[in-house]
Amino acid sequence: MTTITQDPKFAGMLPKTFLHGYASASYQVEGGYQQDDRGPSNWDEALKDMINGNEADNSYNMWRDDIELLGHPTRLVASGGKNDPVNQKGLDYYSSLIDGLLAANITPFITLTHFDTPLELEKRYNGWLATGEKAELFFQDFENHGRLLFKTYGDRVKHWITINGPHVYTLLSAAFLKKATFNTEVDMWKQGNNLMMGHARVVDVYRQEFYPTQHGMIGISLNCDWAEPIDGSAEAKAASIQVNDVILGWFADPIFLGKHNATIQRIAGSALDDFTPADWKLIHGSSDFFGLKHYGTKYCTGKIPTEPNLMVLFFGRVEQVVEDLQGKPIGRKGHGGHPYNVPWGFRKILNIVHNRWTSASVTGKAIPIYITENGWSSENESQRTFEEIINDTEREEYYAGYIEAMLRAIKEDGILVQGYLAWSLLE
């Protein structure tokens, strides 16, 4: 089989500045949850009686080994507040990790928050669902979190993500983290607005206080799988658009276009608060790049579920299926159906991002896209033998197809993609 690197039509396509590597998340890999004065996060509390990240991959102690194979906020400030004491041991850990990466010629791409919040800030303010004066205090704490990282590491780190997947983070709040109190029809829009506001405010801190001397880039990472109309009907086509609006347009329209998405406004109604003119000024244009997390594709039938569950509510409020009208699966099934291997869907979502939010004809200047997550999970992989696991042809097939789809989007569709991070390094 000819690999992508051996295919002459893709030779010399990517510039030397193209970033390629692996993504990760601190809670999911570090472990060491009681080491060096680390404070608890919302996930430590939520998973304390379940399979959890107390040990994880032990990257906190084995990071040098991890680099050869190629962070977490409460590690830095145990309680998370702007007036709470800084954990120097935590700062030193990440500083050593960054130095180790750079010594190995690996570019660090740091995320300020990946689905987790210091537990103390959940108790003080209700986290990303804070309101009124508590919301302002929470935003100030998040600004200070960013300020601490920019000041400590910005001389060496030039690529920053503020928030990883605000859409999924809000879903996790509804389904698990805040399940007992989360009012889906109100709180999803409230948390979404707060996540956008927190993102914009910490970006403003970086641009005003640190960019003039550090000259890095900062942005947000948004998730979206492709939703393909199952046929040519108006209903299926409209459903496909609605899925992309609910998952991606919810955050991309305010950040890149400076307005709430029309579909979101229709669905949320009065539950969606508008931003003040001053807030809109911060939010619009608050991302130097479009970070995209993408895994798979499903079909939209155009039907509306009569009893929608949380997954339906958060992923478009329309019926999505994985077989076409003849019963043929859309692609190879990953573990639990996440994802299905559909490379052509990746190219389509890249075109949607380009045409709606990042092309020069839309924004006045071309905004680069970074793929911040893309990866495969084989069905029941944890139950396979070691020999079966390392015979990793399914994952090879997935990455070959998706990377080729990205290369074709760059070469044939003229889309500006400047980086690709596979999910994941260790998990």
Short mmCIF file of C-alpha atoms in Angstrom, two decimals:
data_model
loop_
_atom_site.label_atom_id
_atom_site.label_comp_id
_atom_site.label_asym_id
_atom_site.label_seq_id
_atom_site.Cartn_x
_atom_site.Cartn_y
_atom_site.Cartn_z
CA MET A 1 0.00 0.00 0.00
CA THR A 2 1.32 3.44 -0.94
CA THR A 3 1.37 5.74 2.05
CA ILE A 4 0.61 9.45 1.94
CA THR A 5 4.29 10.30 2.38
CA GLN A 6 5.11 8.19 -0.69
CA ASP A 7 2.36 9.69 -2.88
CA PRO A 8 4.01 12.14 -5.32
CA LYS A 9 0.89 14.28 -5.74
CA PHE A 10 1.23 15.43 -2.11
CA ALA A 11 5.00 15.95 -2.19
CA GLY A 12 6.14 19.36 -0.96
CA MET A 13 2.61 20.50 -0.18
CA LEU A 14 3.04 21.55 3.41
CA PRO A 15 5.35 24.38 4.45
CA LYS A 16 8.06 23.83 7.04
CA THR A 17 6.00 25.92 9.46
CA PHE A 18 3.11 23.41 9.38
CA LEU A 19 2.60 22.03 12.88
CA HIS A 20 1.99 18.30 13.19
CA GLY A 21 1.85 16.37 16.42
CA TYR A 22 -0.39 14.97 19.14
CA ALA A 23 -2.97 16.41 21.49
CA SER A 24 -3.55 15.48 25.12
CA ALA A 25 -5.36 16.62 28.28
CA SER A 26 -3.86 17.04 31.72
CA TYR A 27 -6.52 15.24 33.80
CA GLN A 28 -6.52 12.31 31.40
CA VAL A 29 -2.76 11.71 31.42
CA GLU A 30 -1.00 13.29 34.41
CA GLY A 31 -2.10 11.36 37.49
CA GLY A 32 -0.22 12.46 40.59
CA TYR A 33 -3.44 13.93 41.90
CA GLN A 34 -2.11 14.39 45.45
CA GLN A 35 1.47 15.27 44.57
CA ASP A 36 3.18 18.63 45.08
CA ASP A 37 0.19 20.52 46.50
CA ARG A 38 -2.09 20.05 43.50
CA GLY A 39 -5.65 21.12 44.32
CA PRO A 40 -8.80 19.20 43.33
CA SER A 41 -10.73 19.91 40.14
CA ASN A 42 -14.39 19.36 39.30
CA TRP A 43 -13.46 15.97 37.79
CA ASP A 44 -11.71 14.79 40.95
CA GLU A 45 -14.97 15.33 42.81
CA ALA A 46 -17.26 13.95 40.09
CA LEU A 47 -15.25 10.74 39.55
CA LYS A 48 -13.98 10.10 43.07
CA ASP A 49 -15.99 6.86 43.41
CA MET A 50 -15.52 5.72 39.81
CA ILE A 51 -12.73 4.92 37.38
CA ASN A 52 -10.84 8.21 37.43
CA GLY A 53 -7.65 10.09 36.64
CA ASN A 54 -5.92 9.70 39.99
CA GLU A 55 -3.23 7.59 38.33
CA ALA A 56 -4.04 8.05 34.63
CA ASP A 57 -0.85 7.58 32.55
CA ASN A 58 1.38 8.90 35.36
CA SER A 59 2.72 11.56 32.99
CA TYR A 60 3.40 13.85 35.94
CA ASN A 61 6.24 11.52 36.90
CA MET A 62 7.06 10.07 33.49
CA TRP A 63 6.98 13.17 31.27
CA ARG A 64 10.56 12.64 30.12
CA ASP A 65 9.58 9.22 28.78
CA ASP A 66 6.51 10.77 27.14
CA ILE A 67 8.69 13.29 25.31
CA GLU A 68 10.81 10.47 24.01
CA LEU A 69 7.61 8.99 22.56
CA LEU A 70 7.10 11.80 20.48
CA GLY A 71 -1.22 21.28 31.09
CA HIS A 72 -3.88 21.23 34.62
CA PRO A 73 -5.00 24.57 36.29
CA THR A 74 -5.14 23.24 39.88
CA ARG A 75 -1.52 22.18 39.53
CA LEU A 76 -0.64 25.89 39.36
CA VAL A 77 -3.05 27.55 41.78
CA ALA A 78 -4.64 24.92 43.99
CA SER A 79 -7.88 26.83 44.60
CA GLY A 80 -7.85 28.65 41.26
CA GLY A 81 -8.64 32.20 42.41
CA LYS A 82 -6.66 35.31 41.48
CA ASN A 83 -5.86 35.98 45.14
CA ASP A 84 -5.10 32.36 46.03
CA PRO A 85 -1.48 31.26 46.50
CA VAL A 86 0.51 30.06 43.50
CA ASN A 87 1.93 26.54 43.61
CA GLN A 88 5.57 26.97 42.62
CA LYS A 89 6.07 23.20 42.29
CA GLY A 90 3.30 23.10 39.71
CA LEU A 91 4.82 26.00 37.79
CA ASP A 92 8.20 24.30 37.86
CA TYR A 93 6.73 21.03 36.54
CA TYR A 94 5.26 22.68 33.46
CA SER A 95 8.35 24.80 32.95
CA SER A 96 10.51 21.67 32.90
CA LEU A 97 8.04 19.99 30.55
CA ILE A 98 8.11 22.95 28.16
CA ASP A 99 11.91 23.06 28.23
CA GLY A 100 12.02 19.33 27.58
CA LEU A 101 9.71 19.65 24.61
CA LEU A 102 11.71 22.50 23.10
CA ALA A 103 14.95 20.59 23.61
CA ALA A 104 13.42 17.75 21.61
CA ASN A 105 12.42 20.24 18.88
CA ILE A 106 8.71 19.90 19.79
CA THR A 107 6.53 23.03 19.72
CA PRO A 108 4.27 23.33 22.79
CA PHE A 109 0.63 24.26 22.05
CA ILE A 110 -0.95 25.00 25.44
CA THR A 111 -4.65 24.94 26.38
CA LEU A 112 -5.74 27.02 29.39
CA THR A 113 -8.71 24.81 30.24
CA HIS A 114 -9.77 21.43 28.88
CA PHE A 115 -13.17 20.60 30.43
CA ASP A 116 -11.96 21.14 33.99
CA THR A 117 -12.34 23.85 36.63
CA PRO A 118 -10.75 24.15 40.08
CA LEU A 119 -13.24 22.62 42.50
CA GLU A 120 -12.98 25.62 44.82
CA LEU A 121 -14.22 27.92 42.03
CA GLU A 122 -17.21 25.64 41.48
CA LYS A 123 -18.02 26.04 45.16
CA ARG A 124 -17.45 29.81 45.22
CA TYR A 125 -19.18 30.82 42.01
CA ASN A 126 -20.84 27.79 40.37
CA GLY A 127 -18.05 27.72 37.80
CA TRP A 128 -18.98 28.57 34.22
CA LEU A 129 -22.63 28.95 35.29
CA ALA A 130 -21.81 31.89 37.57
CA THR A 131 -24.10 34.91 37.33
CA GLY A 132 -23.97 38.56 38.33
CA GLU A 133 -21.11 39.61 40.61
CA LYS A 134 -19.94 36.01 40.94
CA ALA A 135 -19.56 35.76 37.16
CA GLU A 136 -17.36 38.86 37.16
CA LEU A 137 -15.17 37.40 39.90
CA PHE A 138 -14.94 34.10 38.04
CA PHE A 139 -13.90 35.87 34.83
CA GLN A 140 -11.23 37.77 36.77
CA ASP A 141 -9.90 34.47 38.12
CA PHE A 142 -9.77 33.03 34.60
CA GLU A 143 -7.98 36.13 33.36
CA ASN A 144 -5.46 35.74 36.15
CA HIS A 145 -4.99 32.06 35.26
CA GLY A 146 -4.10 33.11 31.73
CA ARG A 147 -1.94 35.97 32.95
CA LEU A 148 0.08 33.62 35.16
CA LEU A 149 0.72 31.23 32.26
CA PHE A 150 1.54 33.97 29.76
CA LYS A 151 3.94 35.64 32.19
CA THR A 152 5.65 32.39 33.20
CA TYR A 153 5.82 30.54 29.89
CA GLY A 154 5.14 33.09 27.16
CA ASP A 155 8.82 33.62 26.45
CA ARG A 156 8.88 30.00 25.20
CA VAL A 157 5.26 29.25 24.24
CA LYS A 158 3.84 30.96 21.15
CA HIS A 159 0.65 28.94 20.58
CA TRP A 160 -2.26 29.17 23.02
CA ILE A 161 -5.78 27.74 23.14
CA THR A 162 -8.08 29.41 25.64
CA ILE A 163 -10.84 26.80 25.94
CA ASN A 164 -11.09 23.33 24.47
CA GLY A 165 -14.53 22.43 23.05
CA PRO A 166 -16.99 24.75 24.83
CA HIS A 167 -19.86 22.84 23.22
CA VAL A 168 -18.73 19.49 24.67
CA TYR A 169 -17.88 21.11 28.01
CA THR A 170 -21.46 22.39 28.25
CA LEU A 171 -22.80 18.94 27.33
CA LEU A 172 -20.63 17.36 30.04
CA SER A 173 -22.03 19.84 32.55
CA ALA A 174 -25.60 18.89 31.61
CA ALA A 175 -25.02 15.15 31.41
CA PHE A 176 -22.68 14.63 34.34
CA LEU A 177 -20.84 17.42 36.13
CA LYS A 178 -23.94 19.46 37.04
CA LYS A 179 -26.62 16.92 36.15
CA ALA A 180 -28.64 17.39 39.34
CA THR A 181 -29.16 21.12 38.85
CA PHE A 182 -28.61 21.77 35.12
CA ASN A 183 -31.66 23.27 33.36
CA THR A 184 -30.96 22.40 29.74
CA GLU A 185 -33.26 24.94 28.14
CA VAL A 186 -31.68 27.80 30.09
CA ASP A 187 -28.27 26.80 31.43
CA MET A 188 -26.79 25.57 28.16
CA TRP A 189 -27.10 29.07 26.70
CA LYS A 190 -25.93 30.72 29.92
CA GLN A 191 -22.82 28.54 30.11
CA GLY A 192 -22.17 28.99 26.40
CA ASN A 193 -22.22 32.78 26.77
CA ASN A 194 -19.95 32.61 29.82
CA LEU A 195 -17.45 30.41 28.01
CA MET A 196 -17.32 32.86 25.10
CA MET A 197 -16.94 35.79 27.49
CA GLY A 198 -14.19 34.08 29.47
CA HIS A 199 -12.39 33.21 26.24
CA ALA A 200 -12.61 36.77 24.93
CA ARG A 201 -11.44 38.34 28.17
CA VAL A 202 -8.35 36.18 28.51
CA VAL A 203 -7.52 36.81 24.84
CA ASP A 204 -7.74 40.54 25.55
CA VAL A 205 -5.31 40.09 28.46
CA TYR A 206 -2.84 38.36 26.15
CA ARG A 207 -3.17 40.89 23.35
CA GLN A 208 -2.93 43.95 25.59
CA GLU A 209 -0.29 42.81 28.07
CA PHE A 210 1.82 40.11 26.43
CA TYR A 211 1.57 40.04 22.64
CA PRO A 212 3.65 43.23 22.14
CA THR A 213 6.71 41.44 23.53
CA GLN A 214 5.90 37.74 23.03
CA HIS A 215 4.33 37.79 19.53
CA GLY A 216 2.38 34.56 19.94
CA MET A 217 -1.06 33.53 18.71
CA ILE A 218 -4.14 32.70 20.75
CA GLY A 219 -7.54 31.26 19.90
CA ILE A 220 -10.26 28.78 20.74
CA SER A 221 -10.86 25.16 19.73
CA LEU A 222 -14.37 24.17 18.59
CA ASN A 223 -15.70 20.67 17.93
CA CYS A 224 -17.91 19.57 15.06
CA ASP A 225 -18.51 16.35 13.17
CA TRP A 226 -20.04 16.48 9.72
CA ALA A 227 -23.78 15.90 9.20
CA GLU A 228 -24.51 14.68 5.66
CA PRO A 229 -28.05 14.92 4.21
CA ILE A 230 -29.22 11.35 3.65
CA ASP A 231 -30.94 12.34 0.41
CA GLY A 232 -31.75 15.41 -1.68
CA SER A 233 -34.86 16.37 0.26
CA ALA A 234 -35.23 19.89 1.59
CA GLU A 235 -35.77 18.46 5.07
CA ALA A 236 -32.51 16.52 5.10
CA LYS A 237 -30.55 19.47 3.77
CA ALA A 238 -32.07 21.82 6.34
CA ALA A 239 -31.31 19.34 9.12
CA SER A 240 -27.66 19.19 8.05
CA ILE A 241 -27.38 22.97 8.25
CA GLN A 242 -29.08 23.00 11.65
CA VAL A 243 -26.63 20.46 13.07
CA ASN A 244 -23.68 22.60 12.04
CA ASP A 245 -25.37 25.71 13.42
CA VAL A 246 -26.15 24.14 16.80
CA ILE A 247 -22.72 22.58 17.30
CA LEU A 248 -20.38 25.00 15.55
CA GLY A 249 -22.30 28.16 14.67
CA TRP A 250 -23.29 28.59 18.31
CA PHE A 251 -19.71 29.68 19.11
CA ALA A 252 -18.17 30.40 15.70
CA ASP A 253 -20.69 33.05 14.64
CA PRO A 254 -20.13 35.30 17.68
CA ILE A 255 -16.35 34.86 17.70
CA PHE A 256 -15.67 35.14 13.96
CA LEU A 257 -18.70 37.09 12.68
CA GLY A 258 -19.68 39.18 15.69
CA LYS A 259 -23.29 38.05 16.03
CA HIS A 260 -25.38 35.27 17.52
CA ASN A 261 -26.21 32.42 15.14
CA ALA A 262 -29.75 32.75 13.74
CA THR A 263 -30.61 29.08 14.35
CA ILE A 264 -29.42 29.34 17.95
CA GLN A 265 -31.51 32.47 18.43
CA ARG A 266 -34.60 30.67 17.09
CA ILE A 267 -34.08 27.61 19.29
CA ALA A 268 -33.06 29.41 22.49
CA GLY A 269 -35.47 32.31 22.25
CA SER A 270 -35.47 34.56 25.31
CA ALA A 271 -33.10 32.19 27.16
CA LEU A 272 -30.20 33.46 25.02
CA ASP A 273 -28.94 36.74 26.45
CA ASP A 274 -27.40 39.29 24.14
CA PHE A 275 -23.98 40.70 24.90
CA THR A 276 -23.37 44.36 25.60
CA PRO A 277 -21.69 46.42 22.85
CA ALA A 278 -18.50 46.38 24.94
CA ASP A 279 -18.67 42.61 25.27
CA TRP A 280 -19.27 42.16 21.54
CA LYS A 281 -16.20 44.27 20.89
CA LEU A 282 -14.14 41.79 22.91
CA ILE A 283 -15.74 38.64 21.48
CA HIS A 284 -15.76 39.50 17.76
CA GLY A 285 -12.39 38.64 16.27
CA SER A 286 -11.09 37.13 19.50
CA SER A 287 -9.39 34.15 17.85
CA ASP A 288 -6.22 34.32 15.76
CA PHE A 289 -7.04 30.92 14.27
CA PHE A 290 -9.92 28.46 13.98
CA GLY A 291 -9.19 25.44 16.15
CA LEU A 292 -11.23 22.47 14.91
CA LYS A 293 -11.84 19.15 16.67
CA HIS A 294 -13.32 16.58 14.30
CA TYR A 295 -13.83 12.81 14.44
CA GLY A 296 -16.57 11.43 12.19
CA THR A 297 -19.77 11.82 10.15
CA LYS A 298 -23.42 10.77 10.29
CA TYR A 299 -26.45 11.15 8.04
CA CYS A 300 -29.32 13.58 8.69
CA THR A 301 -32.73 12.21 7.74
CA GLY A 302 -34.69 15.43 8.14
CA LYS A 303 -36.90 13.90 10.83
CA ILE A 304 -37.39 15.48 14.24
CA PRO A 305 -37.17 13.11 17.24
CA THR A 306 -40.38 13.10 19.29
CA GLU A 307 -38.56 12.52 22.61
CA PRO A 308 -35.11 14.10 22.27
CA ASN A 309 -32.42 13.16 24.79
CA LEU A 310 -29.41 15.28 25.74
CA MET A 311 -27.33 14.05 22.82
CA VAL A 312 -30.07 15.04 20.40
CA LEU A 313 -30.54 18.43 22.06
CA PHE A 314 -26.85 19.26 21.94
CA PHE A 315 -26.09 17.77 18.52
CA GLY A 316 -28.66 19.48 16.36
CA ARG A 317 -32.14 18.47 17.59
CA VAL A 318 -32.69 16.36 14.48
CA GLU A 319 -32.45 12.64 13.74
CA GLN A 320 -29.00 11.38 12.75
CA VAL A 321 -28.31 7.83 11.56
CA VAL A 322 -25.26 5.82 10.48
CA GLU A 323 -26.75 3.86 7.56
CA ASP A 324 -27.92 5.15 4.18
CA LEU A 325 -31.36 4.44 2.71
CA GLN A 326 -30.16 1.04 1.48
CA GLY A 327 -28.90 0.06 4.93
CA LYS A 328 -25.20 0.48 4.12
CA PRO A 329 -23.08 1.80 7.03
CA ILE A 330 -21.59 5.21 6.45
CA GLY A 331 -18.13 3.87 7.32
CA ARG A 332 -16.20 1.59 9.63
CA LYS A 333 -17.59 1.77 13.17
CA GLY A 334 -15.33 2.93 15.99
CA HIS A 335 -15.86 2.10 19.66
CA GLY A 336 -19.45 2.79 20.62
CA GLY A 337 -19.97 4.50 17.27
CA HIS A 338 -17.47 7.26 18.03
CA PRO A 339 -16.37 7.79 15.44
CA TYR A 340 -17.36 6.28 12.11
CA ASN A 341 -14.47 6.41 9.65
CA VAL A 342 -15.68 8.84 6.96
CA PRO A 343 -12.76 10.85 5.52
CA TRP A 344 -14.89 12.68 2.96
CA GLY A 345 -16.88 14.19 5.82
CA PHE A 346 -13.69 15.76 7.18
CA ARG A 347 -13.08 17.53 3.88
CA LYS A 348 -16.67 18.78 3.86
CA ILE A 349 -16.48 20.27 7.35
CA LEU A 350 -13.19 21.97 6.42
CA ASN A 351 -14.97 23.57 3.47
CA ILE A 352 -17.83 24.71 5.71
CA VAL A 353 -15.41 26.28 8.18
CA HIS A 354 -13.56 27.98 5.34
CA ASN A 355 -16.65 29.27 3.55
CA ARG A 356 -18.51 30.46 6.65
CA TRP A 357 -15.83 31.72 9.01
CA THR A 358 -12.19 31.80 7.86
CA SER A 359 -11.87 32.81 4.21
CA ALA A 360 -10.67 36.29 3.34
CA SER A 361 -13.95 36.96 1.51
CA VAL A 362 -15.82 36.51 4.81
CA THR A 363 -13.52 38.02 7.42
CA GLY A 364 -11.40 40.42 5.36
CA LYS A 365 -8.28 38.30 5.86
CA ALA A 366 -7.66 34.57 5.74
CA ILE A 367 -7.76 32.97 9.17
CA PRO A 368 -5.70 29.78 9.53
CA ILE A 369 -7.30 26.53 10.65
CA TYR A 370 -5.57 24.23 13.12
CA ILE A 371 -6.89 20.70 13.56
CA THR A 372 -6.55 20.38 17.33
CA GLU A 373 -8.07 16.90 17.65
CA ASN A 374 -8.69 14.06 15.20
CA GLY A 375 -8.48 10.40 16.07
CA TRP A 376 -9.81 6.86 16.13
CA SER A 377 -10.99 4.43 18.81
CA SER A 378 -11.27 0.78 17.74
CA GLU A 379 -14.30 -1.23 18.84
CA ASN A 380 -13.62 -2.98 22.19
CA GLU A 381 -9.92 -2.21 21.90
CA SER A 382 -9.37 -2.60 25.65
CA GLN A 383 -10.49 -6.23 25.42
CA ARG A 384 -8.02 -7.15 22.67
CA THR A 385 -4.72 -8.93 23.15
CA PHE A 386 -1.50 -6.94 23.02
CA GLU A 387 -0.67 -8.48 19.64
CA GLU A 388 -4.07 -7.46 18.27
CA ILE A 389 -3.71 -3.93 19.62
CA ILE A 390 -0.31 -3.26 18.06
CA ASN A 391 -1.55 -4.61 14.72
CA ASP A 392 -3.19 -1.23 14.46
CA THR A 393 -4.45 -1.28 10.88
CA GLU A 394 -7.81 0.36 11.67
CA ARG A 395 -6.13 3.42 13.13
CA GLU A 396 -3.62 3.53 10.27
CA GLU A 397 -6.51 3.43 7.80
CA TYR A 398 -8.32 6.21 9.65
CA TYR A 399 -5.35 8.57 9.79
CA ALA A 400 -4.36 7.87 6.19
CA GLY A 401 -7.85 8.73 4.98
CA TYR A 402 -8.34 11.82 7.11
CA ILE A 403 -4.91 13.28 6.47
CA GLU A 404 -5.41 12.77 2.73
CA ALA A 405 -8.78 14.51 2.99
CA MET A 406 -7.08 17.44 4.71
CA LEU A 407 -4.33 17.57 2.09
CA ARG A 408 -6.90 17.60 -0.71
CA ALA A 409 -8.77 20.40 1.04
CA ILE A 410 -5.53 22.38 1.15
CA LYS A 411 -4.39 21.62 -2.38
CA GLU A 412 -7.65 21.40 -4.34
CA ASP A 413 -9.99 23.61 -2.31
CA GLY A 414 -7.51 26.31 -1.34
CA ILE A 415 -8.17 26.05 2.40
CA LEU A 416 -5.59 27.47 4.79
CA VAL A 417 -4.76 24.69 7.27
CA GLN A 418 -1.58 25.30 9.28
CA GLY A 419 -1.52 22.42 11.74
CA TYR A 420 -2.79 18.94 12.56
CA LEU A 421 -2.78 17.37 16.04
CA ALA A 422 -3.86 13.74 16.31
CA TRP A 423 -5.83 12.57 19.34
CA SER A 424 -4.02 11.51 21.26
CA LEU A 425 -0.49 11.08 22.56
CA LEU A 426 -1.19 8.54 25.32
CA GLU A 427 -4.87 7.72 25.78
#
